mmCIF file of C-alpha atoms and ligand atoms in Angstrom:
data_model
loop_
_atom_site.group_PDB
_atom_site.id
_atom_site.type_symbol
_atom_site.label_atom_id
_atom_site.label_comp_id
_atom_site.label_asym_id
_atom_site.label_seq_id
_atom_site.Cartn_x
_atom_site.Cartn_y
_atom_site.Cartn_z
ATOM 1 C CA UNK A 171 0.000 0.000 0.000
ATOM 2 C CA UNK A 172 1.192 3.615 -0.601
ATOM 3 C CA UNK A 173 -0.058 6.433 1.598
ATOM 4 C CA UNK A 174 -0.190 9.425 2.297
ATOM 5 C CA UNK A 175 1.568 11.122 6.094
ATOM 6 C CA UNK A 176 -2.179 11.074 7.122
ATOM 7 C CA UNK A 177 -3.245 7.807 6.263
ATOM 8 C CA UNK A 178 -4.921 8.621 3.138
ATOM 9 C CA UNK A 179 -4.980 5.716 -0.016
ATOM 10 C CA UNK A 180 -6.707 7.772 -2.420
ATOM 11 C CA UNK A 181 -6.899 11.384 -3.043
ATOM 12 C CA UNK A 182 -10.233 12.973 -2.568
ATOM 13 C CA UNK A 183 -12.634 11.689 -5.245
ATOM 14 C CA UNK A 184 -9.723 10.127 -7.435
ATOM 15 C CA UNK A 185 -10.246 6.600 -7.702
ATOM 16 C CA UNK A 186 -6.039 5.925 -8.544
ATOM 17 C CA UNK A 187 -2.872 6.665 -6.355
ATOM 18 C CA UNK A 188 -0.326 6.729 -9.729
ATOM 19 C CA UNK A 189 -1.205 10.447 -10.032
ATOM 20 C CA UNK A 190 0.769 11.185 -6.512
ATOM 21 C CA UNK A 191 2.704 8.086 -5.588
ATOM 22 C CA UNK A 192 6.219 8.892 -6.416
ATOM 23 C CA UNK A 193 7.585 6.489 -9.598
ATOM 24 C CA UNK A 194 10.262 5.051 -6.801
ATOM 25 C CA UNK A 195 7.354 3.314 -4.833
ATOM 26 C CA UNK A 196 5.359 2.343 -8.327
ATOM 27 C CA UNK A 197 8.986 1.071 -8.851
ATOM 28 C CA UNK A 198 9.015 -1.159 -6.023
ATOM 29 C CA UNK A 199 5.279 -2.066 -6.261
ATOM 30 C CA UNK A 200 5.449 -3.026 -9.770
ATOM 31 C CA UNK A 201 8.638 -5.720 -8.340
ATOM 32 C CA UNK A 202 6.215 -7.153 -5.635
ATOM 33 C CA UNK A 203 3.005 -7.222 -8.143
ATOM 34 C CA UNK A 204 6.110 -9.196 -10.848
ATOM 35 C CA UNK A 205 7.529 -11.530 -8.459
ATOM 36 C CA UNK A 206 3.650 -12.835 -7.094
ATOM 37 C CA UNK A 207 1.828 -15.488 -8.375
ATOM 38 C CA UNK A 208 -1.445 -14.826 -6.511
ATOM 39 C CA UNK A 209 -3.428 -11.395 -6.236
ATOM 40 C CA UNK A 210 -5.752 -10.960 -4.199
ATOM 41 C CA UNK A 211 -8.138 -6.898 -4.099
ATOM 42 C CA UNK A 212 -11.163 -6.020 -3.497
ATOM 43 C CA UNK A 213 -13.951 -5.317 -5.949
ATOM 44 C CA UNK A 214 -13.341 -1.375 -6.304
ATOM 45 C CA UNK A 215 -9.636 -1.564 -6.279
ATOM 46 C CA UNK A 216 -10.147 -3.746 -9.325
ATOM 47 C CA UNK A 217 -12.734 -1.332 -10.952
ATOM 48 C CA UNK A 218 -10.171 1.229 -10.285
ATOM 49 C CA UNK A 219 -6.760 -0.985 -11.798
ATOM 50 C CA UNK A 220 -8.635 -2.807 -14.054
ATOM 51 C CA UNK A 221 -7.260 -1.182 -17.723
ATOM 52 C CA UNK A 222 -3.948 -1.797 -16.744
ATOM 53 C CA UNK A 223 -4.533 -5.080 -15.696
ATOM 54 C CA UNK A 224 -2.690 -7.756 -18.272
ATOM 55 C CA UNK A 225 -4.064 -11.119 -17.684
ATOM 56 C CA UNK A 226 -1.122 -13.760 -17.863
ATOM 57 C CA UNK A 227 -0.463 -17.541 -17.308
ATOM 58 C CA UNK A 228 1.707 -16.952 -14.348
ATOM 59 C CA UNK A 229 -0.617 -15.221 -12.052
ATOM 60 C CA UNK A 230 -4.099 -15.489 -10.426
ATOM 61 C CA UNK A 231 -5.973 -12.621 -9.284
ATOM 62 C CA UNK A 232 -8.744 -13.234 -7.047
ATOM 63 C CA UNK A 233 -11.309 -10.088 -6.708
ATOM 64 C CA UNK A 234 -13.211 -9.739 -3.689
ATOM 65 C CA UNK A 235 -16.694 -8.934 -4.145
ATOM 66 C CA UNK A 236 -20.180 -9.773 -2.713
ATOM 67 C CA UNK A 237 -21.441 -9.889 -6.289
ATOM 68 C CA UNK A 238 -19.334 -12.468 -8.231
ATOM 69 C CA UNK A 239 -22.572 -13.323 -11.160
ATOM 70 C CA UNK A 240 -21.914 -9.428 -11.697
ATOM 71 C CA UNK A 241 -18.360 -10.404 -13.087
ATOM 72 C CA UNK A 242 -19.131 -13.648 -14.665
ATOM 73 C CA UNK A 243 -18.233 -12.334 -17.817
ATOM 74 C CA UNK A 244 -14.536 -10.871 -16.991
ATOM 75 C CA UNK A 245 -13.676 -14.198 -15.474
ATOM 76 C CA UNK A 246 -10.818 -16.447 -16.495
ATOM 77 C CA UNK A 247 -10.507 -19.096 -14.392
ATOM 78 C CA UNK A 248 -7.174 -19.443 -13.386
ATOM 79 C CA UNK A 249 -6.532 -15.941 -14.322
ATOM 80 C CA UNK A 250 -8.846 -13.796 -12.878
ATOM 81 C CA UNK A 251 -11.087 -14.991 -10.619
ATOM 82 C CA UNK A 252 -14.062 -13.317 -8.687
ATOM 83 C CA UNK A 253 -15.263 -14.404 -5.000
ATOM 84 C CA UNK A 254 -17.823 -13.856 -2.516
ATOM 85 C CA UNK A 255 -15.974 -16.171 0.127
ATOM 86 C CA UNK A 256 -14.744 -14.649 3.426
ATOM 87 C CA UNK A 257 -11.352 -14.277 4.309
ATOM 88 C CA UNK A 258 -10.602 -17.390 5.636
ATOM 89 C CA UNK A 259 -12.377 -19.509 3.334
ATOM 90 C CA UNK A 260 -10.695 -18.208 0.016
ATOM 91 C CA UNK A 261 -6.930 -18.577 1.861
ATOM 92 C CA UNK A 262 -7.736 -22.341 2.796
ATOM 93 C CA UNK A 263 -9.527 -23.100 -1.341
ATOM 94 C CA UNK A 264 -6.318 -21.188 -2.368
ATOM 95 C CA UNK A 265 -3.786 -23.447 -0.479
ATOM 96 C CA UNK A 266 -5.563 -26.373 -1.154
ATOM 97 C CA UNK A 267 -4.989 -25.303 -4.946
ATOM 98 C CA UNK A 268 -1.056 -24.970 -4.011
ATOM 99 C CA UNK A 269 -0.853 -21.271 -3.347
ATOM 100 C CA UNK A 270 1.443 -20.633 -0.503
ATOM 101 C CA UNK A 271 2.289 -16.600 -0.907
ATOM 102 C CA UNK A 272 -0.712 -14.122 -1.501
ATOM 103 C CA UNK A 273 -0.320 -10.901 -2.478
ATOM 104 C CA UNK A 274 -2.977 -8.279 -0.880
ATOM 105 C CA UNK A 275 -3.277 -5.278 -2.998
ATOM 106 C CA UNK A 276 -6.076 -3.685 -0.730
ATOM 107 C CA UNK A 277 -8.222 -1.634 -0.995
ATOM 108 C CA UNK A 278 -9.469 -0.453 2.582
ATOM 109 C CA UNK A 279 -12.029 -2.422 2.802
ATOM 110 C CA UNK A 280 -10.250 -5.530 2.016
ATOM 111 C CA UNK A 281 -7.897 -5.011 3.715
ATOM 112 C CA UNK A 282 -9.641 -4.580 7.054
ATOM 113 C CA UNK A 283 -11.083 -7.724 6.605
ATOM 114 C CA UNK A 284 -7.861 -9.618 5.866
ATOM 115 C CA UNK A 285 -6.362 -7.794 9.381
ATOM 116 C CA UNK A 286 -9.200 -8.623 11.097
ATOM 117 C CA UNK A 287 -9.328 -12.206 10.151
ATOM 118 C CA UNK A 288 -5.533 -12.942 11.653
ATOM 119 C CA UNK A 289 -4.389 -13.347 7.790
ATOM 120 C CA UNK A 290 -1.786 -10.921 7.319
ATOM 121 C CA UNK A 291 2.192 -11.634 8.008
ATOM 122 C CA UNK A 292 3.771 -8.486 6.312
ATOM 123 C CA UNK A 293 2.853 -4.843 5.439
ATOM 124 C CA UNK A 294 4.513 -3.241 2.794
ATOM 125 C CA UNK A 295 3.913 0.435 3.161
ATOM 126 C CA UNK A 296 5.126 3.493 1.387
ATOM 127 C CA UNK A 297 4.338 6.827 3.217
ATOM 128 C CA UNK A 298 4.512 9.717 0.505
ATOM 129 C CA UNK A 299 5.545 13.186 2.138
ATOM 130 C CA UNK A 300 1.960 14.107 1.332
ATOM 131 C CA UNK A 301 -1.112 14.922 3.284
ATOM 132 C CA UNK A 302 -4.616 14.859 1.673
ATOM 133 C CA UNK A 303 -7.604 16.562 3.504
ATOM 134 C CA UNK A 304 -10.080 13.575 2.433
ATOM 135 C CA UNK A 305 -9.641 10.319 0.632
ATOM 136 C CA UNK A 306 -10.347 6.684 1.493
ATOM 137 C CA UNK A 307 -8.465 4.892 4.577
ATOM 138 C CA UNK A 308 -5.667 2.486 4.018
ATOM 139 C CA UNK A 309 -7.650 0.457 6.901
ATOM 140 C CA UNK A 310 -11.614 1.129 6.595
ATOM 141 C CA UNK A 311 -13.203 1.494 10.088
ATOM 142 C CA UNK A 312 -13.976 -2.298 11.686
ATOM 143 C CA UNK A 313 -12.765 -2.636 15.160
ATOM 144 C CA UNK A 314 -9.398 -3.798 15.207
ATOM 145 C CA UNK A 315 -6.228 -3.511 17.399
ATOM 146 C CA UNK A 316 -3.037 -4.819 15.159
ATOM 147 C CA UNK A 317 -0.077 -4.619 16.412
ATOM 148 C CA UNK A 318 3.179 -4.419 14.083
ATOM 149 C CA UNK A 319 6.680 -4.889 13.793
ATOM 150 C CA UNK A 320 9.408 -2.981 11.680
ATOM 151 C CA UNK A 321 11.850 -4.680 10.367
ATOM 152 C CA UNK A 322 12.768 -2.398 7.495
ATOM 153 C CA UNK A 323 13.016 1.002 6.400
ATOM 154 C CA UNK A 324 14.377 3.102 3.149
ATOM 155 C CA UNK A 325 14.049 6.165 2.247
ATOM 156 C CA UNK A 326 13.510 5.869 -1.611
ATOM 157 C CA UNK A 327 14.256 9.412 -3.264
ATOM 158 C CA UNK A 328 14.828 13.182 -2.103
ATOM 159 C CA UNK A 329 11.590 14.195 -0.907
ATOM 160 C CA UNK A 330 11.848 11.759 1.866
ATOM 161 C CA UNK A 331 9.615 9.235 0.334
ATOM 162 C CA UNK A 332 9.541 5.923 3.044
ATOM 163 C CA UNK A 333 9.317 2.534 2.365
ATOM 164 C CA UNK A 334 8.753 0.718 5.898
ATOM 165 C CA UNK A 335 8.439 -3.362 6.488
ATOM 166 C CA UNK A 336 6.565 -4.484 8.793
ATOM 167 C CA UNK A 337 5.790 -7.869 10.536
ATOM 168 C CA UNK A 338 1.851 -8.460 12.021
ATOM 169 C CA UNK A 339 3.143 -9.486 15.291
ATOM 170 C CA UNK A 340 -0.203 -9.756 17.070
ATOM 171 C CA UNK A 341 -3.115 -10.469 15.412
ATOM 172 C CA UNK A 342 -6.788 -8.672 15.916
ATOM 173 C CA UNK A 343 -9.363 -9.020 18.894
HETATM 174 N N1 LIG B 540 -2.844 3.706 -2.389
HETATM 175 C C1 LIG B 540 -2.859 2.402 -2.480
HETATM 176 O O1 LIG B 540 -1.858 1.702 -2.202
HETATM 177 C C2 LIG B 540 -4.104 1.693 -2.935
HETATM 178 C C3 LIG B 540 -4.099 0.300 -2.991
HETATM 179 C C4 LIG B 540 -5.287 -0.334 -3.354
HETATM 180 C C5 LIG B 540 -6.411 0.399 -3.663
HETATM 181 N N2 LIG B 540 -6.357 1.750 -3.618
HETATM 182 C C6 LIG B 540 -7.557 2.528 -3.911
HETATM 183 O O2 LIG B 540 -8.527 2.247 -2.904
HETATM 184 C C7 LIG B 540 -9.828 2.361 -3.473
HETATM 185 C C8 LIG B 540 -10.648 1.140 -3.113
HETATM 186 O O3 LIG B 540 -10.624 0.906 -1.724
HETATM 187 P P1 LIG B 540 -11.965 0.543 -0.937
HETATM 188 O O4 LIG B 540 -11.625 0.373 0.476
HETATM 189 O O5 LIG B 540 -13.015 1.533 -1.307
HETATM 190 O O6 LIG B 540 -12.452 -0.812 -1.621
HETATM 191 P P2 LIG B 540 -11.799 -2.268 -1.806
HETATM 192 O O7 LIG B 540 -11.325 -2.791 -0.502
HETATM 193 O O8 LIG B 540 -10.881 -2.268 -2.971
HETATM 194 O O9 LIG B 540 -13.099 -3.070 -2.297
HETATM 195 C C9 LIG B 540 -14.276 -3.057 -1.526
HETATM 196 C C10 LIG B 540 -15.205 -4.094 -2.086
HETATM 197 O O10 LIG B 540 -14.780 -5.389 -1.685
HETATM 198 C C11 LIG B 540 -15.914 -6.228 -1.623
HETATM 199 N N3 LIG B 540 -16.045 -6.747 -0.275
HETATM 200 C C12 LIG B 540 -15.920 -6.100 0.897
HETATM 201 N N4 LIG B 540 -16.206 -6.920 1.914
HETATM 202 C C13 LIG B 540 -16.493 -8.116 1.377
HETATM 203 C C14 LIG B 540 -16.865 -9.376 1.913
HETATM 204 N N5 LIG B 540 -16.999 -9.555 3.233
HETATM 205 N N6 LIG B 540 -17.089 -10.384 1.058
HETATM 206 C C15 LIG B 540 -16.978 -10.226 -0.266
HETATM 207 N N7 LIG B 540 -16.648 -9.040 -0.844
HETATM 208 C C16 LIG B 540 -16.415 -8.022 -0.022
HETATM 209 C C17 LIG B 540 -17.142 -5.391 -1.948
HETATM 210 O O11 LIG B 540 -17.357 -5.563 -3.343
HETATM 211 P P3 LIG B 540 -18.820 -5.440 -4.051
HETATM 212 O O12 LIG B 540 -19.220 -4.012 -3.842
HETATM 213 O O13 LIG B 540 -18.514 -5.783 -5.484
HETATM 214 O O14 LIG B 540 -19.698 -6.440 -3.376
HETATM 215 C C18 LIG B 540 -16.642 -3.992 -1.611
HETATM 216 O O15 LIG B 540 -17.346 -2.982 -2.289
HETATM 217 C C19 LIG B 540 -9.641 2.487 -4.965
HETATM 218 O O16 LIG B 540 -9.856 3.829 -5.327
HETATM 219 C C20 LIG B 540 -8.195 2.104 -5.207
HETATM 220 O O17 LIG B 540 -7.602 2.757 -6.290
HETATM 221 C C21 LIG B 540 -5.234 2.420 -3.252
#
């Protein structure tokens, strides 16, 4: 996820974080989305990625969404796959399939879900030297109380662009 100081994952109404992530994190987002062979985002992070989604052999994308008949038409199994299944549920009919690394792209939503299921080992998160007065949440509200470890940190360019690693070291009540 990329952010900005205040927490922010989008900028006001603009669905899309290229226009003000800086190209160093797009950089190093664009290795992690290369190197994964399973993708998992919820339904409007997808709406919003979608045209620059290329669908390949390699890699499975799984789109959250409580509407998957909506989709049935974009679907390639394999490829690009749409589910209504909760957290846990998908993870265990993923591994079973012989996925062992999943990549969660967010958005919000999803990703408060993920947290609050126990299901997350790692954050990846770039904090832009930015600070947008509205915008969506990188965690949407659900009651939650994570708590994290750093194990990394870069600063990736000038402007004091951060790239911080952290561990899930205690998962959600
Ligand atoms: N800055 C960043 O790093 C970053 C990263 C990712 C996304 N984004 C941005 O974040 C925005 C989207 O974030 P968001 O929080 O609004 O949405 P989101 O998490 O991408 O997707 C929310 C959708 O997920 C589905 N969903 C939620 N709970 C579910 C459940 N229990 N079971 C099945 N499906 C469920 C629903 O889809 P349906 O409505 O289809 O049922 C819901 O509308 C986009 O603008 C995107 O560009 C930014």
């Amino acid at each position: 996820m990329v952010s900005s100081l205040n927490g922010k994952i989008t900028k006001g109404n603009n669905n899309t974080s290229q226009w003000w992530a800086s190209k160093e994190d797009q950089a190093h987002f664009h290795g992690l989305l290369k190197k994964a062979h399973l993708i998992v985002m919820g339904s409007k992070t997808y709406e919003a990625a979608k045209q620059g989604i290329s669908l390949t052999s390699d890699k499975l994308r799984v789109v959250l969404t409580r509407k998957p008949k909506k989709y049935a038409s974009e679907a390639v199994p394999g490829r690009l796959e749409f589910s209504n299944k909760s957290p846990k549920q998908l993870v265990s009919s993923l591994a079973k399939r012989g996925y062992s690394q999943l990549l969660l792209v967010g958005g919000g939503e999803v990703n408060a879900l993920f947290l609050k299921s126990g299901l997350v080992n790692e954050l990846y998160l770039t904090l832009e030297p930015l600070i947008f007065g509205t915008g969506k949440e990188l965690v949407a509200e659900l009651p939650l109380d994570v708590k994290l470890k750093l194990l990394a940190i870069k600063k990736l360019n000038k402007r004091g662009t951060i790239l911080c690693r952290y561990a899930v070291s205690k998962q959600t009540r």
